[in-house]
mmCIF file of C-alpha atoms in Angstrom:
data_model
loop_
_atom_site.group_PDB
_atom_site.id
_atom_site.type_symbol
_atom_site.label_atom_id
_atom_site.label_comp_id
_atom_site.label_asym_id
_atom_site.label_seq_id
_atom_site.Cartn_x
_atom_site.Cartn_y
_atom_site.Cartn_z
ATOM 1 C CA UNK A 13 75.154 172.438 -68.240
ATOM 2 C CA UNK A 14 78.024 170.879 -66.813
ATOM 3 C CA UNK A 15 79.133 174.000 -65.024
ATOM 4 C CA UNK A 16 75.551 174.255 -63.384
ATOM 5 C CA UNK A 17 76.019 170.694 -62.439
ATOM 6 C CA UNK A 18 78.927 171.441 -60.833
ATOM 7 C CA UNK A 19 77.952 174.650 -58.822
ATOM 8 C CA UNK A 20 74.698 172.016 -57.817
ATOM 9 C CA UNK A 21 76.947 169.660 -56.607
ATOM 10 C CA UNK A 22 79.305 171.875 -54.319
ATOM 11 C CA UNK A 23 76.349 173.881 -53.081
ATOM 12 C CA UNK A 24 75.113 170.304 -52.212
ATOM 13 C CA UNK A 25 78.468 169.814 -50.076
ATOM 14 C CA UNK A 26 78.509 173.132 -48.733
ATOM 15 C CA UNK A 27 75.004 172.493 -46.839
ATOM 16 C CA UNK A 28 75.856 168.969 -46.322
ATOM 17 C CA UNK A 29 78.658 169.497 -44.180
ATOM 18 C CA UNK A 30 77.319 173.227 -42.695
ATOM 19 C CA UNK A 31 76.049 173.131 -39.513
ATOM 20 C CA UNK A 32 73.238 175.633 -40.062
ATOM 21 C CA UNK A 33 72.355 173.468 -43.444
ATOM 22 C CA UNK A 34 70.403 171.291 -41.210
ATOM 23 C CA UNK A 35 66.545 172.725 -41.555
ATOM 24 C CA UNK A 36 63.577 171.346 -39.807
ATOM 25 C CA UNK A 37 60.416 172.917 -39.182
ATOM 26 C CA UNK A 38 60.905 172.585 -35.411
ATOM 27 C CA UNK A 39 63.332 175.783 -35.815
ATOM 28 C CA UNK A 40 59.888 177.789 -35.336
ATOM 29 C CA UNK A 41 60.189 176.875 -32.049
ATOM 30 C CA UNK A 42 61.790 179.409 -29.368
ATOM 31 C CA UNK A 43 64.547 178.856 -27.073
ATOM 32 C CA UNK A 44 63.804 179.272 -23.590
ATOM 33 C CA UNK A 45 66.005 179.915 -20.496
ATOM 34 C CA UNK A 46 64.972 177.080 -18.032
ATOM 35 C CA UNK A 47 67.088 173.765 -18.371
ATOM 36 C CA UNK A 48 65.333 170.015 -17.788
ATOM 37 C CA UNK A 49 68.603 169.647 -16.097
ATOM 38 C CA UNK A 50 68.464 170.019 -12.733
ATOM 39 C CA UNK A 51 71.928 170.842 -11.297
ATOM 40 C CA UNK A 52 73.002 170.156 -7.871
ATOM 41 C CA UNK A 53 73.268 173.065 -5.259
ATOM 42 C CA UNK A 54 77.679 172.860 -5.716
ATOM 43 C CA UNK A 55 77.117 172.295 -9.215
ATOM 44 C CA UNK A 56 78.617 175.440 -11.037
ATOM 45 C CA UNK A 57 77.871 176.407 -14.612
ATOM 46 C CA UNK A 58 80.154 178.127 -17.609
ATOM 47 C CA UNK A 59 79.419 179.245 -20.911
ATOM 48 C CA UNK A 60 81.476 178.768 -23.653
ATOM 49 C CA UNK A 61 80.783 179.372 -27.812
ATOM 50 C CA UNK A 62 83.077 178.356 -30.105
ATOM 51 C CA UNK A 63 81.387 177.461 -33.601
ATOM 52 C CA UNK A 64 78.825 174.709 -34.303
ATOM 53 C CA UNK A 65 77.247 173.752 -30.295
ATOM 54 C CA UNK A 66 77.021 170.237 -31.611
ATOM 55 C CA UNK A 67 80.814 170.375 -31.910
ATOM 56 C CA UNK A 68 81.345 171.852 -28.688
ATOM 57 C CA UNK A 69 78.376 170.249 -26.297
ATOM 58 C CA UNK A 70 79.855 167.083 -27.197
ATOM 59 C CA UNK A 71 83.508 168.125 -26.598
ATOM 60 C CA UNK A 72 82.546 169.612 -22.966
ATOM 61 C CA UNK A 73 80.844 166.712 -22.601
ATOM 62 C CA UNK A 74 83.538 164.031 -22.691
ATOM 63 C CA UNK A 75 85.429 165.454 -19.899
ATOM 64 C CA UNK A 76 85.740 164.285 -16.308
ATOM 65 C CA UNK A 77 83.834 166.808 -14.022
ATOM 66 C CA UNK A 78 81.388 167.765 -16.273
ATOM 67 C CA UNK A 79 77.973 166.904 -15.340
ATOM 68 C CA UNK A 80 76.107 167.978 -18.393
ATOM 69 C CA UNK A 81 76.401 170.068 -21.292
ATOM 70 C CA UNK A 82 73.480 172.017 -22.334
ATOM 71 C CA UNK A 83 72.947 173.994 -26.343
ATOM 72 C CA UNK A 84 71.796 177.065 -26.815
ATOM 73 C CA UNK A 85 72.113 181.130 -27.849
ATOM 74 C CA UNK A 86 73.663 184.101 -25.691
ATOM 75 C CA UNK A 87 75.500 187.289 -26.651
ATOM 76 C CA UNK A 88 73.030 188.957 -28.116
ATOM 77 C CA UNK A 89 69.782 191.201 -27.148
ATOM 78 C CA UNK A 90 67.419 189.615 -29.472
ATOM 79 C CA UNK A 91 64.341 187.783 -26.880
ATOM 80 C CA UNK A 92 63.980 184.111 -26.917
ATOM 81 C CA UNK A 93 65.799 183.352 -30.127
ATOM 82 C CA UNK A 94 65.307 180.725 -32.629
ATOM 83 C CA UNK A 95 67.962 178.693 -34.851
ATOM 84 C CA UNK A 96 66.238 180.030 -37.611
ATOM 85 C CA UNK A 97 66.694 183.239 -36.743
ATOM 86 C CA UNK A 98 70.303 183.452 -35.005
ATOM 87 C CA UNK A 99 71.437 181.641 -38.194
ATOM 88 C CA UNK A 100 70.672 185.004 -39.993
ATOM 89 C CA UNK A 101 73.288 186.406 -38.375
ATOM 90 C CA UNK A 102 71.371 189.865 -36.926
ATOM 91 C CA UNK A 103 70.590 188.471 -33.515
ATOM 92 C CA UNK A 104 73.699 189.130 -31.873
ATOM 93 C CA UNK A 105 73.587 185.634 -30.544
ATOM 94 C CA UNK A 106 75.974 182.734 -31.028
ATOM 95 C CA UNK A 107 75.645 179.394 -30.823
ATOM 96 C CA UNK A 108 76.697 178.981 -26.875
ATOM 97 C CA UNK A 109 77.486 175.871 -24.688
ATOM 98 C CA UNK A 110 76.253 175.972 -20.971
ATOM 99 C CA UNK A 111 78.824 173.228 -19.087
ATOM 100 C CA UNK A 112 77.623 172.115 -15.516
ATOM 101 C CA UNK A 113 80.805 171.094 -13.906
ATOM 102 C CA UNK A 114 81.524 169.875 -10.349
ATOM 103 C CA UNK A 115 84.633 172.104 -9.375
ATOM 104 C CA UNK A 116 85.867 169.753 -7.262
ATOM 105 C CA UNK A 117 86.450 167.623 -10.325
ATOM 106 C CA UNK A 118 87.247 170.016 -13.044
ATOM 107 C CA UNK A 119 88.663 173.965 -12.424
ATOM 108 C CA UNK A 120 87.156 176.390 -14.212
ATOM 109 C CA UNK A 121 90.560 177.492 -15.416
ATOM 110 C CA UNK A 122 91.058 173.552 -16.828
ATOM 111 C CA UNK A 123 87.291 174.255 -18.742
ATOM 112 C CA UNK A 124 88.910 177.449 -20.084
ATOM 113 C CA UNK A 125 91.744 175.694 -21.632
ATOM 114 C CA UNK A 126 89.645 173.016 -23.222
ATOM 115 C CA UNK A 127 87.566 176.000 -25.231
ATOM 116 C CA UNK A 128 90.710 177.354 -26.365
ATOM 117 C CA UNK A 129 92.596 173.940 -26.859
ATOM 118 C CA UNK A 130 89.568 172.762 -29.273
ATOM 119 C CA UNK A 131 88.896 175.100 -31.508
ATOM 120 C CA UNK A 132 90.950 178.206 -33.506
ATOM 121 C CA UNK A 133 90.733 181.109 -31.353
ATOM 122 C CA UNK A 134 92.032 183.174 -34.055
ATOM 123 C CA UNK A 135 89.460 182.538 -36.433
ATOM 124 C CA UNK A 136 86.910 185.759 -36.975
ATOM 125 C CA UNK A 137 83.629 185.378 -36.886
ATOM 126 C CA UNK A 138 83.472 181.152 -37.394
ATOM 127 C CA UNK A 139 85.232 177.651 -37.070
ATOM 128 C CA UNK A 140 85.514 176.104 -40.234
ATOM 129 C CA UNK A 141 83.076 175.193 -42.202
ATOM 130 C CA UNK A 142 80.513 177.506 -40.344
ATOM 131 C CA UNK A 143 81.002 181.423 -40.944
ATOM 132 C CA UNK A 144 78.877 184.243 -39.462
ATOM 133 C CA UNK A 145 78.297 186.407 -35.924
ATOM 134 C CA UNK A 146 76.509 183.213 -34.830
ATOM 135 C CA UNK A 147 79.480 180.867 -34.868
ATOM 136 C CA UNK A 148 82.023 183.602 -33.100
ATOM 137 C CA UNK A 149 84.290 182.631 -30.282
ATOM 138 C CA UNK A 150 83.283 183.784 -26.863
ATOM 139 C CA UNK A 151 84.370 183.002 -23.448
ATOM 140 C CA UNK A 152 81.430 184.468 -20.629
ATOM 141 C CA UNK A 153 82.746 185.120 -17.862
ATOM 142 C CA UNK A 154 80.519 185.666 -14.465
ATOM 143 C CA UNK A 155 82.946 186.986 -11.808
ATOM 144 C CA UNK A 156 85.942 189.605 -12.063
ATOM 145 C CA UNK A 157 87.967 186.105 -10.827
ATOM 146 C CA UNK A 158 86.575 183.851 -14.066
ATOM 147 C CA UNK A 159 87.406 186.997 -16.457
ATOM 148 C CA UNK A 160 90.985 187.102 -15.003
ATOM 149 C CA UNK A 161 91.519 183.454 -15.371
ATOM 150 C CA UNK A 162 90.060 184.307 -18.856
ATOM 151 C CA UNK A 163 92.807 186.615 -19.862
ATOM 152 C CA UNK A 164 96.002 185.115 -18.210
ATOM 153 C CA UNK A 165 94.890 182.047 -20.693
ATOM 154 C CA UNK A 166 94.694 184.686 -23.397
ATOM 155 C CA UNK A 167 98.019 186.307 -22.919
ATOM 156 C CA UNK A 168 100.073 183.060 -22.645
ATOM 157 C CA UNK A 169 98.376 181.359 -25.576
ATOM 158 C CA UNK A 170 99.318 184.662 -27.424
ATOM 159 C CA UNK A 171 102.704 184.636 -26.314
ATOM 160 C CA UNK A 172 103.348 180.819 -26.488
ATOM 161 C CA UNK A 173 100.839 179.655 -29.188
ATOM 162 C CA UNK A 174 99.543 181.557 -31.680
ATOM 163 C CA UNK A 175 101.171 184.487 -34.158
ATOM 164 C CA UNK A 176 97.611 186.101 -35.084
ATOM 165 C CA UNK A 177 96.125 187.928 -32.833
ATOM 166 C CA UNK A 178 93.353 186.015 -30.867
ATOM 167 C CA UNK A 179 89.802 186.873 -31.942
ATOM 168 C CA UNK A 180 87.775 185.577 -28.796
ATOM 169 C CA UNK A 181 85.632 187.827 -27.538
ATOM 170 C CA UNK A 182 85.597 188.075 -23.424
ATOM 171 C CA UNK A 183 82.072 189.178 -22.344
ATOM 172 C CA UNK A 184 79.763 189.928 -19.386
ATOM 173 C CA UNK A 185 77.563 186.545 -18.979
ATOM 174 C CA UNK A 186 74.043 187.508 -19.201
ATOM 175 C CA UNK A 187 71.345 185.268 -20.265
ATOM 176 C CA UNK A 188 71.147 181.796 -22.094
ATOM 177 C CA UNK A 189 68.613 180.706 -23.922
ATOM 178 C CA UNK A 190 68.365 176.389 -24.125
ATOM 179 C CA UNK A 191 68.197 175.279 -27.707
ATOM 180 C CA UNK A 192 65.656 173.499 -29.733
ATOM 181 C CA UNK A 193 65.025 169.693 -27.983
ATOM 182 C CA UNK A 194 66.519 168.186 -31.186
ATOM 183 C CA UNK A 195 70.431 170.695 -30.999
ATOM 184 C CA UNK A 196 70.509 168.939 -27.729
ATOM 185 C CA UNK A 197 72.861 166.402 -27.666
ATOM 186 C CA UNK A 198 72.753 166.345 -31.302
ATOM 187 C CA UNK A 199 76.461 164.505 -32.443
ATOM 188 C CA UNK A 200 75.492 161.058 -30.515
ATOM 189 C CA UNK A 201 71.779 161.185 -31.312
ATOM 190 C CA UNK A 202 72.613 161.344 -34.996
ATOM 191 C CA UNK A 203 75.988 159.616 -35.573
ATOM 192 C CA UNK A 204 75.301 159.312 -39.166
ATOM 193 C CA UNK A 205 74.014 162.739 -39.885
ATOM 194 C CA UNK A 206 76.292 164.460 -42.866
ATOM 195 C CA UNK A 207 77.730 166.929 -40.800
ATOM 196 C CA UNK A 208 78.674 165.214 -37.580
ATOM 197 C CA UNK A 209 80.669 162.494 -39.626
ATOM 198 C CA UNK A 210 82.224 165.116 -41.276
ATOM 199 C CA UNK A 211 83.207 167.883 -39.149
ATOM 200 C CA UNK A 212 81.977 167.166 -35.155
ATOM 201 C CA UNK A 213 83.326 163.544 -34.566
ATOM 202 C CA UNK A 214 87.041 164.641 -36.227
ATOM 203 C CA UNK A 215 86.711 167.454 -34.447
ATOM 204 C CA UNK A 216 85.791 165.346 -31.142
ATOM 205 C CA UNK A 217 88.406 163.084 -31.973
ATOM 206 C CA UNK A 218 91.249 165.444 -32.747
ATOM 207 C CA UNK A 219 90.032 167.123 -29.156
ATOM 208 C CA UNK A 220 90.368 163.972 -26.818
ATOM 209 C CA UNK A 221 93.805 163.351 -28.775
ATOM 210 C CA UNK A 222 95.023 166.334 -27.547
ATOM 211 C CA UNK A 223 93.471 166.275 -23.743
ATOM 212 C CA UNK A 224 93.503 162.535 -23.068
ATOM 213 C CA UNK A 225 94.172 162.637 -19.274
ATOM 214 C CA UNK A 226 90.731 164.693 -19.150
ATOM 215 C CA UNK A 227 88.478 162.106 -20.358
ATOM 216 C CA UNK A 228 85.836 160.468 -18.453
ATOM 217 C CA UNK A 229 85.950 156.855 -18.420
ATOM 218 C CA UNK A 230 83.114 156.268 -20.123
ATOM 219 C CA UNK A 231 81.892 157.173 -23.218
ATOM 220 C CA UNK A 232 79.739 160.766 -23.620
#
């Protein structure tokens, strides 16, 4: 009995601080690719995954130049995916991050090393505590000029950085699908919420330690 307590009470943990672990019957709704936000015609967009979105929207967020942050799904070839279903892990999709950014604020190359300077790029498939295809590292890339930039970050992090070889896939931008109204903007809607105290506000927090001259005045 006190074993099966114990499994209970680390499967309770597990889910508690898992990203995917929280459920709500909105999931059956699909994602869609038009954005409420409304961008401005020298607004410029990127596309970034890198584990749980409400870890990363919030990061992107946070930084001077960026205009808005929007959650969602690409990679894959599924058709107007779901949570619910990309958290199966047989979509293709991952959790992505669509950053509207003003370039004459913020370089694309500057976005580039935030994604790689907030999360472990050498991580397979996940960003602890979140495991699976959905939570892979990806950098989209739209031009042959944003896929360069892309790689020259890649090779110097590999040379300078890291000793494991860096697991970030670079890939063809396609199509994003926006997230479920309640993913958006999901760490300061619900700063009590299990997982954000856990995991996305250290995670926020370790991030603008590291990149405090990037900040925007004001809180995200």
């Amino acid at each position: 009995m006190k074993i099966l307590k114990g499994v209970l009470v680390v499967f309770g943990f597990v889910v508690l601080v898992s990203c995917f672990g929280f459920a709500d019957k909105k999931d059956s709704k699909k994602g869609t690719a038009t954005h409420e936000f409304v961008p401005r015609e020298s607004t410029q967009v990127a596309y970034f995954a890198s584990g749980c979105f409400w870890c990363v929207e919030a990061i992107f967020e946070s930084l001077t130049g960026v205009e808005e942050a929007v959650s969602g799904y690409a990679g894959g070839e599924t058709l107007n995916p779901t949570y619910k279903k990309i958290g199966t892990g047989k979509t293709g999709h991952a959790e992505t991050v669509a950053v509207y950014y003003n370039p004459k604020k913020v370089s694309f190359e500057t976005l580039v090393t935030v994604f790689f300077g907030s999360h472990d790029p050498t991580t397979v498939n996940g960003q602890d505590p979140d495991y699976g295809t959905q939570y892979r590292s990806i950098a989209f890339y739209k031009t042959a000029k944003e896929k360069k930039i892309i790689e020259e970050v890649i090779n110097s992090l590999s040379k300078t950085v890291y000793k494991s070889k860096i697991a970030t896939e670079v890939t063809a931008f396609t199509k994003f699908y926006k997230a479920e109204d309640y993913h958006q903007d999901f760490e300061r809607k619900n700063p009590n919420q299990g997982y954000v105290k856990a995991v996305s506000v250290p995670r926020l927090n370790k991030f603008k330690k590291k990149f405090p001259g990037l900040l925007k005045s004001e809180k995200h």
